[in-house]
Coordinates of C-alpha atoms in Angstrom, one line a residue:
R1 CA 0.0 0.0 0.1
V2 CA 0.9 3.4 -0.8
R3 CA 1.2 4.6 3.0
R4 CA 3.1 1.9 4.2
Q5 CA 6.0 2.7 1.3
N6 CA 8.9 3.6 3.5
K7 CA 8.6 -0.2 4.6
W8 CA 9.2 -1.5 0.6
K9 CA 12.1 -3.1 -0.2
A10 CA 14.1 -2.4 -3.2
W11 CA 12.8 -5.3 -5.5
K12 CA 9.3 -4.3 -4.4
R13 CA 9.3 -0.1 -5.9
R14 CA 11.5 -2.0 -8.9
S15 CA 8.5 -4.7 -9.2
V16 CA 5.5 -2.1 -9.2
E17 CA 7.8 0.2 -11.6
A18 CA 8.0 -2.3 -14.0
A19 CA 4.5 -3.3 -13.8
M20 CA 2.9 0.0 -14.3
T21 CA 5.4 0.9 -17.5
V22 CA 3.8 -2.6 -19.2
L23 CA 0.4 -1.7 -18.5
D24 CA 0.9 2.5 -19.6
L25 CA 2.7 1.1 -22.7
V26 CA -0.2 -1.4 -23.6
L27 CA -2.8 1.3 -23.3
A28 CA -1.1 3.8 -25.1
K29 CA -0.7 0.9 -27.9
Q30 CA -4.4 -0.3 -27.5
T31 CA -5.6 3.4 -27.9
V32 CA -3.4 3.7 -31.2
F33 CA -5.2 0.8 -32.1
L34 CA -8.4 1.5 -31.9
D35 CA -8.0 5.3 -33.2
N36 CA -7.3 3.4 -36.4
C37 CA -10.4 1.0 -36.3
R38 CA -12.2 3.9 -35.6
K39 CA -11.0 5.6 -38.5
H40 CA -11.8 2.6 -40.7
F41 CA -15.2 1.8 -39.5
D42 CA -16.1 5.6 -39.7
S43 CA -15.3 4.8 -43.4
A44 CA -17.2 1.7 -43.9
Y45 CA -20.2 1.9 -42.1
S46 CA -22.4 5.3 -42.1
S47 CA -23.4 4.7 -38.4
S48 CA -21.6 6.0 -36.0
L49 CA -23.2 4.3 -33.2
S50 CA -22.7 0.7 -35.0
S51 CA -19.2 1.6 -35.4
E52 CA -18.7 2.5 -31.6
L53 CA -20.3 -1.1 -30.9
R54 CA -17.9 -2.7 -33.0
I55 CA -15.0 -0.6 -31.2
D56 CA -15.9 -1.7 -27.7
R57 CA -15.4 -5.2 -28.3
L58 CA -11.7 -4.4 -29.1
R59 CA -11.3 -3.4 -25.4
P60 CA -9.8 -6.4 -23.2
L61 CA -7.8 -4.2 -20.7
Q62 CA -11.2 -2.8 -19.6
K63 CA -12.8 -6.2 -19.2
L64 CA -9.9 -7.4 -17.1
M65 CA -9.3 -4.4 -14.6
K66 CA -11.8 -3.6 -11.9
S67 CA -12.8 -1.0 -10.2
N68 CA -10.3 -1.4 -7.2
H69 CA -7.5 -1.5 -9.5
V70 CA -8.0 1.9 -11.1
V71 CA -8.5 3.2 -7.3
H72 CA -4.9 1.6 -6.1
I73 CA -3.5 3.2 -9.3
S74 CA -4.8 6.7 -8.6
N75 CA -3.4 6.6 -5.1
F76 CA 0.3 6.0 -6.3
I77 CA 0.3 9.7 -7.2
R78 CA 1.6 9.9 -3.5
F79 CA 4.3 7.5 -4.3
G80 CA 7.8 8.6 -3.0
R81 CA 9.3 11.8 -2.7
D82 CA 11.4 12.0 -5.1
P83 CA 10.1 14.8 -8.4
C84 CA 11.4 12.9 -11.0
S85 CA 10.3 9.4 -9.3
A86 CA 8.6 7.3 -12.1
I87 CA 5.7 6.0 -10.1
P88 CA 3.6 9.0 -10.1
H89 CA 4.1 10.3 -13.3
L90 CA 2.7 6.2 -14.6
S91 CA 0.0 6.8 -12.2
T92 CA -1.0 9.5 -14.0
R93 CA -0.5 8.4 -17.5
I94 CA -2.5 5.3 -16.9
L95 CA -5.8 7.4 -16.1
F96 CA -5.2 9.6 -18.5
H97 CA -5.7 6.8 -21.3
L98 CA -8.4 5.3 -19.8
S99 CA -10.4 8.5 -19.4
R100 CA -9.8 8.3 -23.0
F101 CA -12.9 5.6 -23.3
S102 CA -16.4 6.5 -22.9
N103 CA -17.4 3.3 -21.4
I104 CA -15.1 3.6 -18.2
S105 CA -15.9 5.9 -15.3
L106 CA -13.2 7.0 -13.1
T107 CA -15.4 9.4 -11.2
R108 CA -17.7 6.3 -10.7
F109 CA -15.1 4.3 -9.5
V110 CA -13.6 6.4 -7.0
F111 CA -17.0 7.7 -5.3
E112 CA -17.9 4.0 -5.3
L113 CA -14.6 2.9 -3.4
L114 CA -13.1 5.7 -1.5
D115 CA -14.6 7.9 1.3
E116 CA -14.3 11.5 1.7
G117 CA -11.2 11.5 3.8
E118 CA -10.0 9.1 1.0
I119 CA -11.3 11.6 -1.8
L120 CA -9.6 14.4 0.1
R121 CA -6.3 12.7 0.4
L122 CA -6.2 12.2 -3.1
I123 CA -6.6 15.9 -3.8
A124 CA -3.8 16.8 -1.5
G125 CA -1.8 14.2 -3.1
Y126 CA -2.4 15.8 -6.8
T127 CA -2.2 19.1 -5.9
A128 CA 0.9 18.3 -4.1
R129 CA 2.6 17.0 -7.4
L130 CA 1.5 19.9 -9.0
R131 CA 2.8 22.6 -6.7
E132 CA 6.3 20.7 -6.9
G133 CA 6.0 20.5 -10.8
L134 CA 5.1 24.6 -11.1
F135 CA 7.1 25.9 -7.9
G136 CA 9.4 23.3 -6.8
F137 CA 9.9 21.9 -3.2
V138 CA 8.5 24.4 -0.8
P139 CA 10.6 24.2 2.7
A140 CA 7.6 22.9 3.9
T141 CA 8.4 19.7 2.3
P142 CA 11.5 17.5 2.6
N143 CA 14.2 17.5 0.4
I144 CA 14.8 16.2 -2.9
I145 CA 16.0 12.5 -2.5
T146 CA 17.0 10.8 -5.2
D147 CA 16.3 7.2 -4.7
P148 CA 18.2 4.6 -7.0
T149 CA 15.3 1.9 -6.8
L150 CA 13.4 4.0 -8.8
I151 CA 15.4 4.0 -11.7
G152 CA 12.9 2.8 -14.8
M153 CA 13.4 -0.6 -16.7
F154 CA 12.4 0.6 -19.9
Q155 CA 13.9 4.2 -19.8
N156 CA 16.7 6.2 -18.6
S157 CA 16.1 8.4 -15.1
S158 CA 17.8 11.3 -16.6
S159 CA 14.7 11.8 -19.3
R160 CA 12.6 12.3 -16.6
R161 CA 12.2 15.9 -15.6
P162 CA 10.0 17.2 -13.0
R163 CA 7.9 19.0 -15.5
D164 CA 6.5 16.0 -17.4
L165 CA 4.1 15.1 -14.2
P166 CA 2.7 18.5 -13.7
R167 CA 1.7 18.4 -17.8
T168 CA 0.5 15.0 -17.4
I169 CA -1.7 16.2 -14.6
L170 CA -2.9 19.4 -16.7
E171 CA -3.6 17.1 -19.9
L172 CA -5.4 14.3 -17.7
M173 CA -7.9 17.4 -16.0
L174 CA -8.2 18.7 -19.3
Q175 CA -9.2 15.2 -21.0
S176 CA -11.5 14.5 -18.2
L177 CA -13.2 17.9 -18.4
E178 CA -14.6 17.0 -21.7
Q179 CA -16.8 13.8 -19.8
K180 CA -19.9 14.2 -18.2
S181 CA -20.6 16.0 -14.4
V182 CA -19.6 15.2 -12.1
N183 CA -16.1 14.0 -13.9
L184 CA -12.7 13.0 -12.6
A185 CA -11.0 16.5 -12.9
Q186 CA -14.0 18.3 -11.3
M187 CA -13.7 15.8 -8.3
L188 CA -10.0 16.7 -8.0
L189 CA -10.3 20.5 -8.7
G190 CA -12.7 20.4 -5.3
F191 CA -15.8 20.6 -6.8
K192 CA -18.7 18.9 -5.3
E193 CA -22.5 18.5 -5.8
R194 CA -24.0 22.1 -4.4
A195 CA -26.9 20.1 -3.0
A196 CA -24.6 17.5 -0.5
I197 CA -22.7 20.7 0.0
L198 CA -25.7 22.7 1.5
S199 CA -26.9 19.7 3.6
R200 CA -23.6 19.3 5.1
V201 CA -22.9 23.0 6.0
S202 CA -23.9 25.5 8.6
T203 CA -26.9 28.1 8.3
N204 CA -24.3 30.9 8.4
T205 CA -21.8 29.0 5.8
Q206 CA -24.9 28.8 3.4
R207 CA -24.9 32.1 2.2
L208 CA -21.7 31.3 0.2
Y209 CA -23.4 28.7 -1.7
D210 CA -26.8 31.0 -2.2
D211 CA -26.7 31.1 -6.2
P212 CA -29.1 28.3 -7.3
R213 CA -27.7 28.4 -10.8
A214 CA -24.2 26.9 -9.5
R215 CA -24.4 23.6 -9.5
L216 CA -21.1 22.8 -8.8
V217 CA -19.1 24.7 -5.7
F218 CA -15.5 24.2 -3.8
N219 CA -15.9 21.7 -1.0
P220 CA -15.4 23.2 2.1
A221 CA -13.6 21.1 3.4
C222 CA -10.6 21.2 0.4
E223 CA -8.4 23.5 2.1
E224 CA -6.1 23.6 -1.6
T225 CA -6.6 22.1 -4.8
P226 CA -4.9 22.4 -7.7
L227 CA -7.3 25.0 -8.8
H228 CA -5.1 27.4 -6.1
V229 CA -1.8 26.2 -7.4
I230 CA -2.4 26.8 -10.9
C231 CA -4.0 30.5 -10.0
G232 CA -0.9 31.1 -8.0
F233 CA 1.7 29.8 -10.5
L234 CA 0.1 32.0 -13.1
S235 CA 0.4 35.2 -11.1
S236 CA 3.8 34.5 -9.9
P237 CA 6.1 37.3 -12.0
G238 CA 7.7 35.7 -15.1
A239 CA 5.7 32.4 -14.6
C240 CA 4.7 32.5 -18.4
V241 CA 8.4 33.6 -19.8
E242 CA 9.9 30.5 -17.8
M243 CA 7.4 27.6 -18.1
P244 CA 5.5 28.6 -21.4
H245 CA 4.4 25.3 -22.4
L246 CA 2.6 24.6 -18.7
A247 CA 1.2 28.3 -18.3
E248 CA -0.7 27.3 -22.0
A249 CA -2.2 24.2 -20.6
C250 CA -3.4 25.9 -17.1
F251 CA -4.6 29.1 -19.3
E252 CA -6.5 26.2 -21.4
L253 CA -7.6 24.6 -18.4
L254 CA -9.5 27.9 -16.7
Y255 CA -10.8 28.5 -19.7
A256 CA -12.3 25.2 -20.0
L257 CA -13.7 25.3 -16.2
C258 CA -15.2 29.0 -17.3
R259 CA -17.0 27.7 -20.1
N260 CA -18.4 24.2 -19.0
S261 CA -22.0 25.4 -17.4
A262 CA -21.7 23.2 -14.1
T263 CA -18.2 24.9 -13.0
S264 CA -18.7 28.3 -14.9
I265 CA -20.4 30.2 -12.0
T266 CA -18.1 29.0 -9.3
T267 CA -15.0 29.4 -11.0
T268 CA -15.8 33.2 -12.4
L269 CA -16.7 33.6 -9.1
Y270 CA -13.5 32.6 -7.7
L271 CA -11.1 34.4 -10.3
R272 CA -12.9 37.9 -9.7
N273 CA -12.2 38.0 -6.1
Y274 CA -8.6 35.8 -6.2
G275 CA -6.1 37.4 -3.6
G276 CA -8.0 40.7 -3.7
G277 CA -8.5 41.5 -6.9
N278 CA -9.7 40.4 -10.6
F279 CA -7.2 37.5 -11.7
V280 CA -8.2 38.2 -15.3
S281 CA -7.7 42.0 -15.3
H282 CA -4.3 41.2 -13.5
Q283 CA -3.3 38.9 -16.6
L284 CA -4.6 41.9 -18.8
E285 CA -1.7 44.3 -17.2
Q286 CA 0.8 41.3 -17.5
L287 CA -0.2 40.6 -21.4
P288 CA 2.0 43.9 -22.8
M289 CA 5.3 42.3 -20.9
I290 CA 4.7 39.1 -22.7
V291 CA 4.2 40.3 -26.2
N292 CA 7.3 42.8 -25.9
F293 CA 9.6 39.5 -24.7
V294 CA 8.2 37.6 -27.6
A295 CA 8.9 40.1 -30.2
T296 CA 12.4 40.8 -28.6
R297 CA 12.8 37.6 -28.8
F298 CA 11.9 37.2 -32.0
E299 CA 13.9 39.8 -33.4
N300 CA 17.3 38.6 -32.0
D301 CA 16.9 34.4 -32.8
N302 CA 18.1 34.6 -36.3
E303 CA 18.4 30.8 -35.9
N304 CA 15.3 29.9 -34.7
E305 CA 16.5 28.2 -31.6
E306 CA 13.9 28.8 -29.5
T307 CA 10.6 28.6 -31.7
D308 CA 9.3 26.6 -29.7
K309 CA 8.8 28.5 -27.0
I310 CA 7.8 31.8 -29.0
C311 CA 5.3 29.7 -30.2
A312 CA 3.6 29.0 -26.6
L313 CA 4.3 32.1 -25.5
T314 CA 2.0 33.5 -28.4
N315 CA -0.3 30.7 -27.2
V316 CA -0.7 32.1 -23.7
C317 CA -1.4 35.3 -25.0
A318 CA -4.3 34.3 -27.2
W319 CA -5.8 32.0 -24.2
I320 CA -5.8 35.3 -21.9
L321 CA -7.3 37.2 -24.2
K322 CA -10.0 34.0 -24.8
L323 CA -10.3 34.0 -21.1
A324 CA -10.8 37.7 -21.0
A325 CA -13.1 38.0 -23.2
L326 CA -15.5 35.0 -21.9
E327 CA -15.2 36.8 -19.1
I328 CA -16.7 39.9 -20.4
H329 CA -19.4 37.8 -22.0
L330 CA -20.3 36.4 -18.8
N331 CA -20.7 39.8 -17.2
V332 CA -22.4 41.5 -19.9
R333 CA -25.2 38.7 -20.2
A334 CA -25.6 39.0 -16.4
G335 CA -26.6 42.5 -16.5
A336 CA -26.1 45.9 -15.1
T337 CA -25.1 44.8 -11.6
R338 CA -21.2 43.3 -13.2
L339 CA -21.0 45.7 -15.7
H340 CA -17.7 47.3 -13.3
Y341 CA -16.1 44.0 -14.4
V342 CA -16.4 44.9 -17.7
H343 CA -15.0 48.2 -17.4
E344 CA -12.1 46.8 -15.1
N345 CA -10.9 44.0 -17.9
L346 CA -11.5 47.1 -20.7
S347 CA -9.7 49.7 -18.4

């Protein structure tokens, strides 16, 4: 079990990593195979339903994996204290592959087998891993310990970087947000059904959840969620310039949350009051700095050595403008009571 990892022997850690590596490779190959089959069936059959029924028969792993297997794999996000460890990364990659299949409800698996405390620990594990990848280790966490028993069986440990894990976590959340509510991404971000929250909080606290249009609200039991870490990372000076690819994925996730009907009201309310100010207005203030940095690098980089970074920064600028446009649209539709937010974003 993950909570007894300090008592694990070296061979057990290597065995777990080897097994998860094989499962990750098989799921990746199966995904490519099913995509090719889907293209073939779509061209051969006019009905998309008939092609999906044929594809469902080609998923042997989904018939072998049980719900408790998925839960155990998700708990490995809390394994180890090394940011370059392969086991938490493999756990997230496996969940990413499983979330792509429409016949698997990862949220149903988690909610059926885990109680409230275990769900909160799972959220805390993803929050800690995301914070470590975006900010590095904070003083409250142990020092980086590179465990030689965690060296990969099929890849060199030097190829694993601390930033690979947060990127995979963001891709998992973006993939899960496309599914019906309440999905895995919404659960990991601390969202919960409003009716379940109102039945458990006190009368004085219910005023925070009075908006009847909000289907999902933040769980008051979560002190920190990945959403808090993402907003803190994007608000830090120079974050977009230092890690543009991660910043691009973070802005895309915020845009998806603001656009989703179940999370839009709660997310936009949180962004309007983030840190005592308006999150979107703060990002618009930082936009000229990013544009000047991109223009300077593009003029000085004659050999296009940083083309990938420049393209990512350009995408970051585009996501900031899309997020601001969506925020203005939502405030205008809300009526005259929120026009001051529109004036604040446009000024």
